[in-house]
């Protein structure tokens, strides 16, 4: 009987050694017991902070284009805040939206004519533009303050209705600063797709009415 117990003890010891060896082999050399560092998150953070600080006079690089920040709208809807920046160069006018809603979100927009909306309108559940169906995500109103060239009053209240395609790759937005709704198409971006060049001497980090 004693020899059976001895065999069981030896088998348990061997199994423990195997587990330890496998555990060590699964960890890269020098890995911390706290878990691996999130390189992607650190890289994103380096791109996020400059966008949080984006101001009139800065320059945004995107897909080879250098877009100047001409104006800025700061929105506040009962404590929830987001920012829209008016960007342009010699040929392009865009709006860059920066907000934090369950994560840091960036989207780039261009204005479209009212006639481009094929079906539905601001506030409807479904709208079709360019053959793409968009579903209403949220709507409401928010107070705003403007700086630089925005084509709006210095401050006031704006209504909005935001839409997205089923796959989330296409965005549609309506805004009304006066009596007329303005429509825009947008696309979500990753922060690292944009490079911010401060208007001051800081290092680069990853006029008239201005429609989106």
GROMACS .gro file of C-alpha atoms in nm:
model
  212
    1UNK     CA    1   0.000   0.000   0.000
    2UNK     CA    2   0.286   0.232   0.083
    3UNK     CA    3   0.434   0.204  -0.260
    4UNK     CA    4   0.099   0.309  -0.415
    5UNK     CA    5   0.092   0.625  -0.206
    6UNK     CA    6   0.453   0.697  -0.301
    7UNK     CA    7   0.367   0.668  -0.670
    8UNK     CA    8   0.073   0.908  -0.630
    9UNK     CA    9   0.294   1.165  -0.458
   10UNK     CA   10   0.555   1.142  -0.734
   11UNK     CA   11   0.286   1.177  -1.006
   12UNK     CA   12   0.143   1.488  -0.837
   13UNK     CA   13   0.488   1.644  -0.815
   14UNK     CA   14   0.556   1.578  -1.184
   15UNK     CA   15   0.221   1.730  -1.282
   16UNK     CA   16   0.296   2.043  -1.078
   17UNK     CA   17   0.633   2.085  -1.249
   18UNK     CA   18   0.470   2.049  -1.593
   19UNK     CA   19   0.211   2.317  -1.509
   20UNK     CA   20   0.480   2.557  -1.388
   21UNK     CA   21   0.694   2.503  -1.698
   22UNK     CA   22   0.400   2.553  -1.932
   23UNK     CA   23   0.291   2.869  -1.750
   24UNK     CA   24   0.639   3.018  -1.773
   25UNK     CA   25   0.669   2.921  -2.140
   26UNK     CA   26   0.341   3.096  -2.219
   27UNK     CA   27   0.475   3.428  -2.088
   28UNK     CA   28   0.717   3.632  -2.298
   29UNK     CA   29   1.051   3.703  -2.135
   30UNK     CA   30   1.028   4.003  -1.908
   31UNK     CA   31   0.647   4.005  -1.902
   32UNK     CA   32   0.498   4.168  -1.595
   33UNK     CA   33   0.270   3.975  -1.363
   34UNK     CA   34   0.028   4.268  -1.394
   35UNK     CA   35  -0.045   4.179  -1.756
   36UNK     CA   36   0.084   4.300  -2.092
   37UNK     CA   37   0.105   4.670  -2.173
   38UNK     CA   38  -0.161   4.789  -2.415
   39UNK     CA   39   0.052   4.943  -2.689
   40UNK     CA   40  -0.251   5.030  -2.903
   41UNK     CA   41  -0.422   5.213  -2.620
   42UNK     CA   42  -0.104   5.411  -2.548
   43UNK     CA   43  -0.077   5.503  -2.916
   44UNK     CA   44  -0.442   5.608  -2.927
   45UNK     CA   45  -0.395   5.824  -2.618
   46UNK     CA   46  -0.114   6.011  -2.794
   47UNK     CA   47  -0.360   6.085  -3.079
   48UNK     CA   48  -0.658   6.165  -2.856
   49UNK     CA   49  -0.507   6.439  -2.642
   50UNK     CA   50  -0.421   6.675  -2.933
   51UNK     CA   51  -0.777   6.638  -3.064
   52UNK     CA   52  -0.915   6.725  -2.721
   53UNK     CA   53  -0.708   7.045  -2.729
   54UNK     CA   54  -0.782   7.136  -3.093
   55UNK     CA   55  -0.833   7.512  -3.133
   56UNK     CA   56  -0.898   7.774  -3.400
   57UNK     CA   57  -0.570   7.835  -3.584
   58UNK     CA   58  -0.447   7.476  -3.568
   59UNK     CA   59  -0.404   7.257  -3.875
   60UNK     CA   60  -0.534   6.901  -3.917
   61UNK     CA   61  -0.362   6.659  -4.154
   62UNK     CA   62  -0.581   6.389  -4.310
   63UNK     CA   63  -0.507   6.168  -4.612
   64UNK     CA   64  -0.247   6.411  -4.744
   65UNK     CA   65  -0.467   6.720  -4.706
   66UNK     CA   66  -0.382   7.002  -4.466
   67UNK     CA   67  -0.705   7.149  -4.328
   68UNK     CA   68  -0.705   7.471  -4.126
   69UNK     CA   69  -0.928   7.503  -3.820
   70UNK     CA   70  -1.131   7.815  -3.900
   71UNK     CA   71  -1.404   7.790  -3.638
   72UNK     CA   72  -1.527   7.594  -3.340
   73UNK     CA   73  -1.868   7.518  -3.189
   74UNK     CA   74  -1.890   7.395  -2.830
   75UNK     CA   75  -2.222   7.223  -2.753
   76UNK     CA   76  -2.379   7.148  -2.417
   77UNK     CA   77  -2.691   6.935  -2.377
   78UNK     CA   78  -2.773   6.920  -2.007
   79UNK     CA   79  -2.411   6.858  -1.915
   80UNK     CA   80  -2.318   6.636  -2.208
   81UNK     CA   81  -2.064   6.823  -2.421
   82UNK     CA   82  -1.912   6.782  -2.765
   83UNK     CA   83  -1.727   6.999  -3.014
   84UNK     CA   84  -1.747   7.066  -3.387
   85UNK     CA   85  -1.453   7.221  -3.572
   86UNK     CA   86  -1.488   7.390  -3.911
   87UNK     CA   87  -1.195   7.289  -4.136
   88UNK     CA   88  -1.103   7.405  -4.484
   89UNK     CA   89  -0.831   7.447  -4.743
   90UNK     CA   90  -0.843   7.588  -5.095
   91UNK     CA   91  -1.093   7.329  -5.219
   92UNK     CA   92  -1.250   7.152  -4.920
   93UNK     CA   93  -1.486   7.240  -4.637
   94UNK     CA   94  -1.541   6.989  -4.359
   95UNK     CA   95  -1.664   6.965  -4.002
   96UNK     CA   96  -1.474   6.751  -3.752
   97UNK     CA   97  -1.680   6.632  -3.455
   98UNK     CA   98  -1.507   6.531  -3.134
   99UNK     CA   99  -1.705   6.375  -2.849
  100UNK     CA  100  -1.674   6.126  -2.566
  101UNK     CA  101  -1.974   5.896  -2.544
  102UNK     CA  102  -1.883   5.546  -2.423
  103UNK     CA  103  -1.539   5.612  -2.567
  104UNK     CA  104  -1.358   5.881  -2.764
  105UNK     CA  105  -1.534   5.937  -3.097
  106UNK     CA  106  -1.418   6.135  -3.400
  107UNK     CA  107  -1.609   6.186  -3.725
  108UNK     CA  108  -1.557   6.395  -4.037
  109UNK     CA  109  -1.853   6.554  -4.218
  110UNK     CA  110  -1.941   6.727  -4.546
  111UNK     CA  111  -2.256   6.918  -4.622
  112UNK     CA  112  -2.508   6.796  -4.879
  113UNK     CA  113  -2.796   6.971  -5.054
  114UNK     CA  114  -3.151   6.917  -4.932
  115UNK     CA  115  -3.231   6.759  -5.268
  116UNK     CA  116  -2.980   6.480  -5.202
  117UNK     CA  117  -3.212   6.335  -4.937
  118UNK     CA  118  -3.412   6.076  -5.128
  119UNK     CA  119  -3.655   5.972  -4.858
  120UNK     CA  120  -3.747   6.105  -4.514
  121UNK     CA  121  -3.621   6.407  -4.331
  122UNK     CA  122  -3.487   6.538  -4.002
  123UNK     CA  123  -3.646   6.354  -3.711
  124UNK     CA  124  -3.793   6.068  -3.914
  125UNK     CA  125  -3.702   5.716  -3.805
  126UNK     CA  126  -3.551   5.622  -4.143
  127UNK     CA  127  -3.386   5.838  -4.408
  128UNK     CA  128  -3.231   5.736  -4.741
  129UNK     CA  129  -2.944   5.925  -4.905
  130UNK     CA  130  -2.742   5.798  -5.201
  131UNK     CA  131  -2.917   5.465  -5.185
  132UNK     CA  132  -2.803   5.407  -4.825
  133UNK     CA  133  -3.062   5.363  -4.550
  134UNK     CA  134  -2.998   5.547  -4.224
  135UNK     CA  135  -3.171   5.483  -3.889
  136UNK     CA  136  -3.227   5.755  -3.629
  137UNK     CA  137  -2.985   5.725  -3.335
  138UNK     CA  138  -3.074   6.031  -3.129
  139UNK     CA  139  -3.223   6.377  -3.157
  140UNK     CA  140  -3.259   6.678  -2.936
  141UNK     CA  141  -3.134   7.032  -2.882
  142UNK     CA  142  -2.825   7.182  -2.725
  143UNK     CA  143  -2.689   7.522  -2.639
  144UNK     CA  144  -2.372   7.629  -2.821
  145UNK     CA  145  -2.095   7.885  -2.817
  146UNK     CA  146  -1.902   7.973  -3.132
  147UNK     CA  147  -1.549   8.098  -3.188
  148UNK     CA  148  -1.380   8.184  -3.515
  149UNK     CA  149  -1.564   8.148  -3.848
  150UNK     CA  150  -1.868   7.922  -3.810
  151UNK     CA  151  -2.147   8.104  -3.992
  152UNK     CA  152  -2.361   8.091  -3.677
  153UNK     CA  153  -2.451   8.336  -3.404
  154UNK     CA  154  -2.191   8.372  -3.127
  155UNK     CA  155  -2.415   8.163  -2.906
  156UNK     CA  156  -2.763   8.014  -2.903
  157UNK     CA  157  -2.951   7.687  -2.926
  158UNK     CA  158  -2.940   7.432  -3.208
  159UNK     CA  159  -3.155   7.127  -3.285
  160UNK     CA  160  -3.004   6.806  -3.419
  161UNK     CA  161  -3.092   6.458  -3.543
  162UNK     CA  162  -2.820   6.196  -3.586
  163UNK     CA  163  -2.842   5.883  -3.804
  164UNK     CA  164  -2.621   5.585  -3.890
  165UNK     CA  165  -2.626   5.306  -4.147
  166UNK     CA  166  -2.679   4.949  -4.029
  167UNK     CA  167  -2.305   4.873  -4.045
  168UNK     CA  168  -2.210   5.198  -3.871
  169UNK     CA  169  -1.974   5.300  -4.150
  170UNK     CA  170  -2.191   5.583  -4.280
  171UNK     CA  171  -2.332   5.872  -4.078
  172UNK     CA  172  -2.601   6.127  -4.153
  173UNK     CA  173  -2.670   6.437  -3.950
  174UNK     CA  174  -2.923   6.721  -3.949
  175UNK     CA  175  -2.872   7.049  -3.765
  176UNK     CA  176  -3.089   7.357  -3.737
  177UNK     CA  177  -2.944   7.683  -3.603
  178UNK     CA  178  -3.231   7.899  -3.727
  179UNK     CA  179  -3.535   7.806  -3.932
  180UNK     CA  180  -3.374   7.568  -4.183
  181UNK     CA  181  -3.237   7.216  -4.140
  182UNK     CA  182  -2.889   7.151  -4.281
  183UNK     CA  183  -2.790   6.797  -4.381
  184UNK     CA  184  -2.443   6.638  -4.373
  185UNK     CA  185  -2.286   6.302  -4.444
  186UNK     CA  186  -2.012   6.178  -4.216
  187UNK     CA  187  -1.769   5.896  -4.158
  188UNK     CA  188  -1.627   5.772  -3.826
  189UNK     CA  189  -1.249   5.795  -3.795
  190UNK     CA  190  -0.982   5.661  -3.564
  191UNK     CA  191  -0.789   5.934  -3.377
  192UNK     CA  192  -0.458   5.813  -3.521
  193UNK     CA  193  -0.582   5.884  -3.874
  194UNK     CA  194  -0.550   6.257  -3.800
  195UNK     CA  195  -0.238   6.462  -3.728
  196UNK     CA  196  -0.271   6.788  -3.538
  197UNK     CA  197  -0.029   7.071  -3.607
  198UNK     CA  198  -0.071   7.338  -3.337
  199UNK     CA  199  -0.107   7.695  -3.454
  200UNK     CA  200   0.162   7.793  -3.203
  201UNK     CA  201   0.521   7.674  -3.211
  202UNK     CA  202   0.429   7.343  -3.048
  203UNK     CA  203   0.526   7.014  -3.219
  204UNK     CA  204   0.287   6.823  -3.443
  205UNK     CA  205   0.096   6.549  -3.268
  206UNK     CA  206  -0.050   6.254  -3.430
  207UNK     CA  207  -1.459   8.250  -4.371
  208UNK     CA  208  -1.831   8.343  -4.422
  209UNK     CA  209  -2.111   8.096  -4.351
  210UNK     CA  210  -1.962   7.750  -4.310
  211UNK     CA  211  -2.181   7.451  -4.384
  212UNK     CA  212  -2.066   7.108  -4.283
   0.00000   0.00000   0.00000
